[in-house]
CSV table of C-alpha atoms and ligand atoms in Angstrom, one decimal:
chain,number,residue,atom,x,y,z
B,1,MET,CA,0.1,-0.2,-0.2
B,2,GLN,CA,1.2,3.4,-0.9
B,3,THR,CA,-0.1,6.6,0.6
B,4,ALA,CA,-0.1,9.5,-1.3
B,5,GLU,CA,3.4,11.4,-1.6
B,6,CYS,CA,1.4,15.1,-0.2
B,7,LEU,CA,1.2,13.2,2.9
B,8,ASN,CA,4.6,12.9,3.8
B,9,HIS,CA,5.3,16.9,3.5
B,10,LEU,CA,2.5,18.3,6.1
B,11,ALA,CA,3.8,19.6,8.5
B,12,PRO,CA,4.2,17.2,12.1
B,13,TYR,CA,1.9,17.5,14.4
B,14,LEU,CA,1.6,20.7,16.5
B,15,PHE,CA,1.4,18.8,19.9
B,16,VAL,CA,3.5,15.8,19.7
B,17,GLN,CA,6.5,16.8,21.9
B,18,ILE,CA,3.9,18.4,25.0
B,19,ASP,CA,1.3,15.7,24.5
B,20,ALA,CA,3.8,13.3,25.4
B,21,LYS,CA,5.3,15.2,28.2
B,22,LYS,CA,1.6,16.5,29.4
B,23,ALA,CA,0.3,12.4,29.1
B,24,ALA,CA,3.7,11.2,31.8
B,25,LEU,CA,2.5,14.1,34.2
B,26,VAL,CA,-0.8,13.1,34.1
B,27,ASP,CA,0.6,9.2,34.4
B,28,GLN,CA,2.2,10.1,37.7
B,29,GLY,CA,-1.1,11.4,39.1
B,30,ILE,CA,0.3,15.6,38.9
B,31,ASP,CA,-2.3,17.6,37.9
B,32,VAL,CA,-1.9,19.2,34.6
B,33,ILE,CA,-3.9,22.7,33.5
B,34,SER,CA,-3.9,22.9,29.6
B,35,LEU,CA,-4.2,26.7,28.2
B,36,ALA,CA,-3.3,25.8,24.9
B,37,VAL,CA,-6.5,24.3,23.4
B,38,GLY,CA,-8.6,26.8,21.4
B,39,ASP,CA,-12.3,25.1,22.3
B,40,PRO,CA,-14.8,27.6,24.7
B,41,ASP,CA,-15.9,25.9,28.2
B,42,MET,CA,-18.6,27.4,28.1
B,43,PRO,CA,-21.9,26.2,27.0
B,44,THR,CA,-23.7,26.6,23.8
B,45,PRO,CA,-26.3,29.2,23.9
B,46,ASP,CA,-30.0,27.8,26.2
B,47,HIS,CA,-32.1,29.5,22.8
B,48,VAL,CA,-29.4,27.5,20.8
B,49,VAL,CA,-30.0,24.3,22.6
B,50,ASP,CA,-34.1,24.7,21.8
B,51,ALA,CA,-33.5,25.7,18.4
B,52,MET,CA,-32.2,21.9,17.6
B,53,ALA,CA,-34.4,19.9,20.4
B,54,GLU,CA,-37.2,21.0,18.1
B,55,ALA,CA,-35.6,21.1,14.4
B,56,ILE,CA,-34.3,17.1,15.3
B,57,ARG,CA,-38.1,16.1,16.0
B,58,LYS,CA,-39.0,17.5,11.8
B,59,PRO,CA,-39.0,14.1,9.9
B,60,ALA,CA,-38.1,16.4,6.9
B,61,ASN,CA,-34.8,17.0,8.3
B,62,HIS,CA,-33.9,13.7,8.5
B,63,GLN,CA,-33.0,13.7,4.7
B,64,TYR,CA,-30.3,15.0,2.8
B,65,PRO,CA,-29.7,18.7,3.4
B,66,ASP,CA,-29.5,21.2,0.4
B,67,TYR,CA,-26.0,21.0,-1.0
B,68,ALA,CA,-25.0,25.3,-0.8
B,69,GLY,CA,-27.2,25.0,2.8
B,70,SER,CA,-31.0,25.2,3.1
B,71,LEU,CA,-32.3,28.8,1.7
B,72,GLU,CA,-33.6,30.3,5.0
B,73,TYR,CA,-30.2,28.9,6.6
B,74,ARG,CA,-28.3,31.2,4.1
B,75,GLU,CA,-30.7,34.5,4.4
B,76,ALA,CA,-29.9,33.8,8.6
B,77,CYS,CA,-26.0,33.9,7.3
B,78,ALA,CA,-27.0,37.3,5.1
B,79,GLU,CA,-28.7,39.2,7.3
B,80,TYR,CA,-26.1,38.1,10.3
B,81,MET,CA,-23.3,40.2,7.5
B,82,LYS,CA,-25.9,43.1,6.8
B,83,ARG,CA,-26.7,43.9,10.6
B,84,ARG,CA,-23.1,43.5,11.8
B,85,PHE,CA,-21.3,44.5,9.1
B,86,ASN,CA,-23.9,46.4,6.2
B,87,VAL,CA,-22.8,43.9,4.5
B,88,THR,CA,-25.8,43.2,1.4
B,89,LEU,CA,-25.0,39.4,-0.2
B,90,ASP,CA,-27.4,37.6,-2.2
B,91,PRO,CA,-28.1,33.7,-0.2
B,92,ARG,CA,-28.3,32.6,-3.0
B,93,THR,CA,-25.5,33.1,-5.2
B,94,GLU,CA,-23.0,34.8,-2.5
B,95,VAL,CA,-23.2,32.3,0.4
B,96,LEU,CA,-22.7,28.8,0.6
B,97,ALA,CA,-23.0,26.7,4.0
B,98,LEU,CA,-19.9,24.8,5.3
B,99,ILE,CA,-19.6,21.8,7.7
B,100,GLY,CA,-17.3,24.1,9.7
B,101,SER,CA,-15.2,27.2,7.6
B,102,LYS,CA,-11.9,24.6,8.4
B,103,GLU,CA,-13.6,22.3,5.9
B,104,GLY,CA,-13.8,25.3,3.9
B,105,ILE,CA,-11.3,26.9,4.2
B,106,ALA,CA,-9.1,23.6,2.9
B,107,HIS,CA,-11.6,22.6,0.2
B,108,LEU,CA,-10.6,26.2,-1.3
B,109,HIS,CA,-7.4,25.4,-2.4
B,110,THR,CA,-9.2,22.0,-4.7
B,111,ALA,CA,-10.7,24.5,-6.2
B,112,PHE,CA,-8.1,27.1,-6.7
B,113,VAL,CA,-5.2,25.2,-6.6
B,114,ASP,CA,-3.7,22.8,-9.0
B,115,PRO,CA,-0.2,20.4,-8.4
B,116,GLY,CA,2.7,22.7,-8.1
B,117,ASP,CA,0.9,26.4,-8.0
B,118,TYR,CA,1.2,29.2,-5.0
B,119,VAL,CA,-0.8,30.0,-2.0
B,120,LEU,CA,0.1,32.8,0.0
B,121,ALA,CA,-0.1,32.1,3.3
B,122,PRO,CA,0.8,34.6,7.2
B,123,ALA,CA,4.0,33.0,8.1
B,124,ILE,CA,2.1,33.1,11.4
B,125,GLY,CA,-1.5,31.4,11.0
B,126,TYR,CA,-4.2,28.2,11.2
B,127,PRO,CA,-1.7,25.7,9.9
B,128,VAL,CA,-4.8,25.0,7.9
B,129,TYR,CA,-4.2,27.8,5.1
B,130,SER,CA,-0.3,26.1,4.2
B,131,GLY,CA,-1.8,22.5,5.4
B,132,GLY,CA,-4.7,22.7,2.2
B,133,ALA,CA,-2.1,23.6,0.0
B,134,THR,CA,0.3,20.8,0.6
B,135,LEU,CA,-2.5,17.8,-0.2
B,136,GLN,CA,-3.0,19.9,-3.7
B,137,SER,CA,0.5,18.8,-4.0
B,138,ALA,CA,0.5,23.0,-4.0
B,139,ASN,CA,3.5,25.2,-2.1
B,140,THR,CA,2.7,28.0,0.0
B,141,TYR,CA,5.0,31.6,-0.2
B,142,PHE,CA,4.8,32.6,3.6
B,143,MET,CA,4.4,36.1,3.4
B,144,PRO,CA,6.4,37.9,6.0
B,145,MET,CA,5.0,38.6,9.8
B,146,ASN,CA,6.3,39.3,12.7
B,147,LYS,CA,6.6,42.4,15.7
B,148,GLU,CA,8.0,45.3,13.4
B,149,ASN,CA,5.5,45.0,10.6
B,150,GLY,CA,2.0,44.5,13.8
B,151,PHE,CA,1.3,40.7,12.9
B,152,LEU,CA,0.2,41.8,9.0
B,153,ALA,CA,1.4,39.4,6.5
B,154,ASP,CA,3.6,42.5,4.4
B,155,PHE,CA,3.1,41.0,0.3
B,156,ASP,CA,4.9,43.5,-1.1
B,157,ASP,CA,8.1,41.6,-1.3
B,158,ILE,CA,7.1,38.1,-3.5
B,159,PRO,CA,8.7,37.0,-5.8
B,160,GLU,CA,7.9,38.0,-9.6
B,161,ASP,CA,8.4,34.1,-10.7
B,162,LEU,CA,6.5,33.0,-7.7
B,163,LEU,CA,3.8,35.8,-7.9
B,164,ALA,CA,3.2,34.8,-11.1
B,165,LYS,CA,2.3,31.1,-9.9
B,166,ALA,CA,0.0,31.8,-7.2
B,167,LYS,CA,-3.6,31.3,-6.9
B,168,ILE,CA,-4.9,32.5,-3.6
B,169,MET,CA,-3.5,35.1,-0.9
B,170,PHE,CA,-5.2,33.5,3.0
B,171,LEU,CA,-5.6,36.4,5.9
B,172,GLY,CA,-6.4,36.4,8.8
B,173,TYR,CA,-7.9,39.0,11.8
B,174,PRO,CA,-8.4,38.9,14.0
B,175,ASN,CA,-5.2,36.6,14.6
B,176,ASN,CA,-5.2,33.4,15.4
B,177,PRO,CA,-2.3,33.1,17.6
B,178,THR,CA,-1.5,36.9,17.7
B,179,GLY,CA,-4.7,38.3,18.5
B,180,ALA,CA,-3.6,41.2,15.8
B,181,CYS,CA,-6.4,43.4,14.6
B,182,ALA,CA,-6.1,44.2,10.4
B,183,THR,CA,-6.7,47.9,9.6
B,184,ASP,CA,-9.1,49.4,7.0
B,185,GLU,CA,-5.2,50.2,5.1
B,186,TYR,CA,-4.0,46.7,5.1
B,187,PHE,CA,-7.0,45.8,3.7
B,188,ASP,CA,-7.8,48.0,1.0
B,189,LYS,CA,-3.6,47.8,0.4
B,190,ALA,CA,-4.8,44.2,0.3
B,191,ILE,CA,-7.5,43.4,-1.9
B,192,ALA,CA,-6.0,46.7,-4.5
B,193,PHE,CA,-3.1,43.4,-4.8
B,194,CYS,CA,-5.0,40.6,-5.1
B,195,LEU,CA,-6.4,42.8,-8.5
B,196,GLU,CA,-3.9,43.4,-9.6
B,197,HIS,CA,-2.1,40.0,-9.4
B,198,ASP,CA,-5.4,37.7,-10.0
B,199,LEU,CA,-5.6,36.5,-7.0
B,200,LEU,CA,-8.3,35.3,-4.5
B,201,LEU,CA,-8.1,37.1,-1.3
B,202,ALA,CA,-9.5,34.4,1.2
B,203,HIS,CA,-9.8,36.1,4.5
B,204,ASP,CA,-11.1,34.0,7.7
B,205,ASN,CA,-13.3,35.9,10.0
B,206,ALA,CA,-13.0,33.2,12.3
B,207,TYR,CA,-12.7,35.6,15.8
B,208,CYS,CA,-14.3,38.7,14.2
B,209,ASP,CA,-17.4,38.1,17.5
B,210,ILE,CA,-14.4,38.3,20.2
B,211,CYS,CA,-13.3,41.3,20.8
B,212,TYR,CA,-12.7,43.8,23.9
B,213,ASP,CA,-12.8,47.1,25.6
B,214,GLY,CA,-15.2,48.1,22.6
B,215,TYR,CA,-13.1,47.3,19.4
B,216,VAL,CA,-15.8,46.9,17.1
B,217,ALA,CA,-13.8,43.4,14.2
B,218,PRO,CA,-14.9,44.2,9.8
B,219,SER,CA,-16.0,42.6,7.8
B,220,ILE,CA,-13.0,42.5,5.1
B,221,LEU,CA,-16.7,42.7,2.6
B,222,GLU,CA,-16.6,46.5,3.4
B,223,ARG,CA,-14.0,47.6,2.1
B,224,PRO,CA,-14.4,49.1,-2.1
B,225,HIS,CA,-13.7,46.5,-4.3
B,226,ALA,CA,-13.8,43.3,-1.7
B,227,MET,CA,-17.0,41.5,-3.8
B,228,GLU,CA,-14.3,41.0,-7.1
B,229,CYS,CA,-11.8,39.2,-5.3
B,230,CYS,CA,-12.3,38.2,-1.8
B,231,ILE,CA,-14.1,35.4,-0.3
B,232,GLU,CA,-14.7,35.3,3.4
B,233,PHE,CA,-15.4,32.3,6.0
B,234,TYR,CA,-17.3,32.7,9.2
B,235,SER,CA,-17.4,30.0,12.0
B,236,LEU,CA,-20.3,30.5,14.7
B,237,SER,CA,-18.2,27.6,16.6
B,238,LYS,CA,-16.6,31.1,18.7
B,239,SER,CA,-19.3,33.1,18.4
B,240,TYR,CA,-22.0,31.2,19.7
B,241,ASN,CA,-19.9,28.5,21.7
B,242,MET,CA,-20.2,26.1,18.9
B,243,THR,CA,-17.2,24.0,17.7
B,244,GLY,CA,-18.6,20.4,18.1
B,245,TRP,CA,-21.9,21.2,16.2
B,246,ARG,CA,-19.5,21.9,13.0
B,247,ILE,CA,-21.6,24.5,11.4
B,248,GLY,CA,-19.7,27.9,9.1
B,249,PHE,CA,-20.2,29.1,6.2
B,250,ALA,CA,-18.2,31.3,3.3
B,251,CYS,CA,-19.2,34.3,1.9
B,252,GLY,CA,-18.8,37.4,-1.1
B,253,ASN,CA,-17.7,36.8,-4.9
B,254,ALA,CA,-19.8,35.0,-6.2
B,255,GLU,CA,-17.8,32.7,-8.7
B,256,ALA,CA,-15.6,30.9,-6.3
B,257,VAL,CA,-18.6,31.2,-3.7
B,258,GLN,CA,-19.5,28.6,-6.4
B,259,ALA,CA,-16.0,27.1,-6.9
B,260,LEU,CA,-15.7,25.8,-2.9
B,261,GLY,CA,-19.3,24.9,-3.8
B,262,THR,CA,-19.1,23.0,-7.0
B,263,VAL,CA,-16.1,21.3,-4.5
B,264,LYS,CA,-18.5,20.6,-2.4
B,265,ASN,CA,-21.3,19.1,-4.0
B,266,ASN,CA,-19.0,16.3,-4.9
B,267,LEU,CA,-17.3,15.2,-2.2
B,268,ASP,CA,-20.1,16.0,1.1
B,269,SER,CA,-23.8,16.7,0.8
B,270,GLY,CA,-24.1,19.3,3.3
B,271,GLN,CA,-25.1,20.2,7.2
B,272,PHE,CA,-27.5,18.3,8.8
B,273,THR,CA,-30.3,20.8,8.3
B,274,ALA,CA,-31.0,20.4,12.4
B,275,ILE,CA,-27.8,22.2,13.0
B,276,GLN,CA,-29.0,24.6,10.0
B,277,GLU,CA,-31.9,25.5,12.2
B,278,ALA,CA,-30.1,25.8,15.4
B,279,ALA,CA,-27.4,27.7,13.5
B,280,ILE,CA,-30.5,30.0,12.4
B,281,ALA,CA,-31.6,30.8,16.3
B,282,ALA,CA,-28.1,31.7,17.0
B,283,LEU,CA,-27.4,34.2,13.9
B,284,THR,CA,-30.6,36.0,14.2
B,285,GLY,CA,-31.5,35.3,17.9
B,286,PRO,CA,-30.5,37.1,20.5
B,287,GLN,CA,-27.2,38.4,21.4
B,288,ASP,CA,-26.6,39.1,24.7
B,289,CYS,CA,-24.6,35.6,25.1
B,290,VAL,CA,-22.0,37.3,23.0
B,291,ALA,CA,-21.5,39.9,25.3
B,292,GLU,CA,-22.3,38.4,28.3
B,293,MET,CA,-19.6,36.0,26.9
B,294,CYS,CA,-16.9,38.6,25.2
B,295,ALA,CA,-17.0,40.4,29.3
B,296,ILE,CA,-15.8,36.7,30.0
B,297,TYR,CA,-13.1,36.1,27.9
B,298,GLN,CA,-11.8,39.7,28.7
B,299,ARG,CA,-11.5,39.1,32.4
B,300,ARG,CA,-9.3,35.8,31.5
B,301,ARG,CA,-7.8,37.9,29.2
B,302,ASP,CA,-6.5,40.5,31.7
B,303,LEU,CA,-5.6,38.3,34.8
B,304,VAL,CA,-3.7,36.1,31.4
B,305,VAL,CA,-2.0,39.3,30.4
B,306,ASP,CA,-1.0,40.5,33.8
B,307,ALA,CA,0.7,37.2,35.5
B,308,LEU,CA,2.3,36.9,32.6
B,309,ARG,CA,3.3,40.6,32.5
B,310,ALA,CA,4.2,39.4,36.7
B,311,ILE,CA,6.7,37.7,35.7
B,312,GLY,CA,9.1,40.0,33.1
B,313,VAL,CA,7.6,37.9,30.3
B,314,THR,CA,6.3,40.4,27.3
B,315,CYS,CA,2.8,40.2,25.5
B,316,GLU,CA,0.5,42.5,24.4
B,317,SER,CA,-3.1,43.0,25.6
B,318,PRO,CA,-4.7,41.6,22.5
B,319,LYS,CA,-8.3,43.8,21.6
B,320,ALA,CA,-9.9,40.6,19.9
B,321,THR,CA,-10.2,36.4,20.6
B,322,ILE,CA,-9.2,33.8,22.8
B,323,TYR,CA,-5.5,34.0,23.0
B,324,VAL,CA,-2.4,36.0,24.4
B,325,TRP,CA,0.8,35.8,21.8
B,326,ALA,CA,3.8,35.9,24.9
B,327,LYS,CA,7.0,36.5,24.1
B,328,VAL,CA,10.0,33.7,25.6
B,329,PRO,CA,12.4,35.1,28.0
B,330,ASP,CA,15.9,36.0,27.2
B,331,GLY,CA,17.3,32.7,26.2
B,332,GLU,CA,14.3,30.6,25.8
B,333,THR,CA,12.9,29.2,22.6
B,334,SER,CA,8.6,28.4,22.6
B,335,GLU,CA,9.7,24.6,22.4
B,336,SER,CA,11.9,25.0,25.8
B,337,PHE,CA,10.0,27.7,27.9
B,338,ALA,CA,6.5,26.2,26.8
B,339,THR,CA,8.2,22.4,27.9
B,340,LYS,CA,9.5,24.9,31.6
B,341,LEU,CA,5.4,25.9,32.4
B,342,LEU,CA,5.0,22.2,32.3
B,343,GLU,CA,7.3,20.6,34.0
B,344,GLU,CA,7.9,23.4,36.7
B,345,ALA,CA,4.0,25.2,36.5
B,346,HIS,CA,2.5,22.1,35.2
B,347,VAL,CA,0.5,24.3,33.1
B,348,VAL,CA,0.3,23.4,29.2
B,349,VAL,CA,0.3,26.7,26.5
B,350,THR,CA,1.0,25.9,22.7
B,351,PRO,CA,4.6,26.5,21.2
B,352,GLY,CA,4.3,29.8,18.4
B,353,ASN,CA,6.9,27.5,16.2
B,354,GLY,CA,3.4,25.3,15.4
B,355,TYR,CA,1.7,28.2,13.9
B,356,GLY,CA,4.7,28.3,11.4
B,357,PRO,CA,7.8,30.1,10.7
B,358,GLU,CA,8.2,33.3,12.4
B,359,GLY,CA,5.9,31.8,15.7
B,360,GLU,CA,9.7,30.8,16.3
B,361,GLY,CA,9.8,33.2,20.3
B,362,TYR,CA,6.6,33.0,21.6
B,363,VAL,CA,4.2,30.8,22.8
B,364,ARG,CA,0.4,31.4,22.6
B,365,ILE,CA,-2.2,30.8,26.1
B,366,SER,CA,-5.6,30.4,25.4
B,367,LEU,CA,-8.4,32.0,27.7
B,368,THR,CA,-11.1,28.7,27.2
B,369,THR,CA,-10.0,27.7,30.6
B,370,PRO,CA,-13.0,28.1,33.5
B,371,ASP,CA,-12.5,31.0,35.7
B,372,ASP,CA,-10.9,28.9,39.6
B,373,ARG,CA,-8.6,26.5,36.9
B,374,LEU,CA,-7.4,29.2,35.2
B,375,LEU,CA,-6.9,31.5,37.9
B,376,GLU,CA,-5.1,28.6,39.2
B,377,ALA,CA,-2.6,28.0,36.4
B,378,VAL,CA,-1.8,31.9,36.7
B,379,GLU,CA,-1.1,32.0,40.2
B,380,ARG,CA,1.9,28.6,38.9
B,381,ILE,CA,3.0,30.8,36.3
B,382,LYS,CA,3.6,33.8,38.7
B,383,SER,CA,4.6,31.3,41.4
B,384,LEU,CA,7.7,30.7,38.9
B,385,VAL,CA,9.5,34.5,39.5
M,1,PLP,C1,-9.0,30.8,12.5
M,1,PLP,C2,-9.1,30.1,12.4
M,1,PLP,N1,-9.8,29.4,11.6
M,1,PLP,C3,-10.8,28.6,11.3
M,1,PLP,C4,-10.7,27.3,12.3
M,1,PLP,C5,-12.5,26.6,12.3
M,1,PLP,O1,-13.2,26.6,12.4
M,1,PLP,P1,-14.0,25.8,12.6
M,1,PLP,O2,-13.9,24.6,11.5
M,1,PLP,O3,-14.5,25.1,13.9
M,1,PLP,O4,-15.4,26.1,11.8
M,1,PLP,C6,-10.6,28.0,13.6
M,1,PLP,C7,-10.5,27.2,15.0
M,1,PLP,O5,-9.9,27.4,15.3
M,1,PLP,C8,-9.3,28.5,13.8
M,1,PLP,O6,-9.1,29.2,15.2
């Protein structure tokens, strides 16, 4: 049996070594606190669960779903985009249901990238942007992204020959893992660049609803000319604590949305209609739950940032996302600092180098741990001083 060559080129699993060390400590009966996973600890709002309970009893929902998503779901997505960003979309041609945004992001490569092509991905980012290219036997050009450029991926100096083979530019702000947020000027520059070089701009907006201190994250589709070259990915996972439900949507340029839909028509048969009905309740129902959740994350963010600063670790206080991106102390690497926190404080964080070439020298701390455990982790980190 021979597996496809492309599988040999996938980046090694992010957590291999840390996971092994964590398992060894847990085996010894040690209480280890994980601040590594970006999976909300709070429950899905009641009105969404209630909508699901009702929807699951409808026999019509037990049949194959609409491949592109029910029209009602796509209308709810369009309504959300209008209410949240004042972006007007045609639900029939400019919105597509996804089985989680990860699925859509990964399959976008199948729709746009041939073997030997390039995708442009931030040098620190969600691993699926480059992993999806690898699975198409395509290549990734990592756009420089660092503290000096405000973690806004730099596309100014991409070699011409490589640019000629590029098909998609991936961006994602508010950013996982750095917490950076984009400016309108940056989005405008990226749109102009993609139009000039005939690229699809794929913007990942998974964290747009998790904002702090009054910040309101935008959609790239608000910007002039965006509908000419952009597709944007939305996820209900973080906005409504629905990671396990697997529901999201893609929207934007009709040609891009249709191309992704064509790939999906050939691969899956759509998301369970009952889940789409629950998602309609989330997108169009009361939104207080989102504000309440953001207040909890904001308090946790402050706890973590204070604790890190108390032990001399440099980090920005993010305006959005559920992550704190922290510089490791001098003399440490991402891996060594994560190992030290694990072995000496029994706290798990994610080494930044797992997010791409420029993630070295950082660790990512997730705010999705219940308050009492987070406080305990923070005390343990502080006691390292
Ligand atoms: C930046 C980013 N994009 C997309 C996703 C995928 O989210 P989902 O597939 O749950 O919608 C995640 C999940 O953590 C993420 O961090």
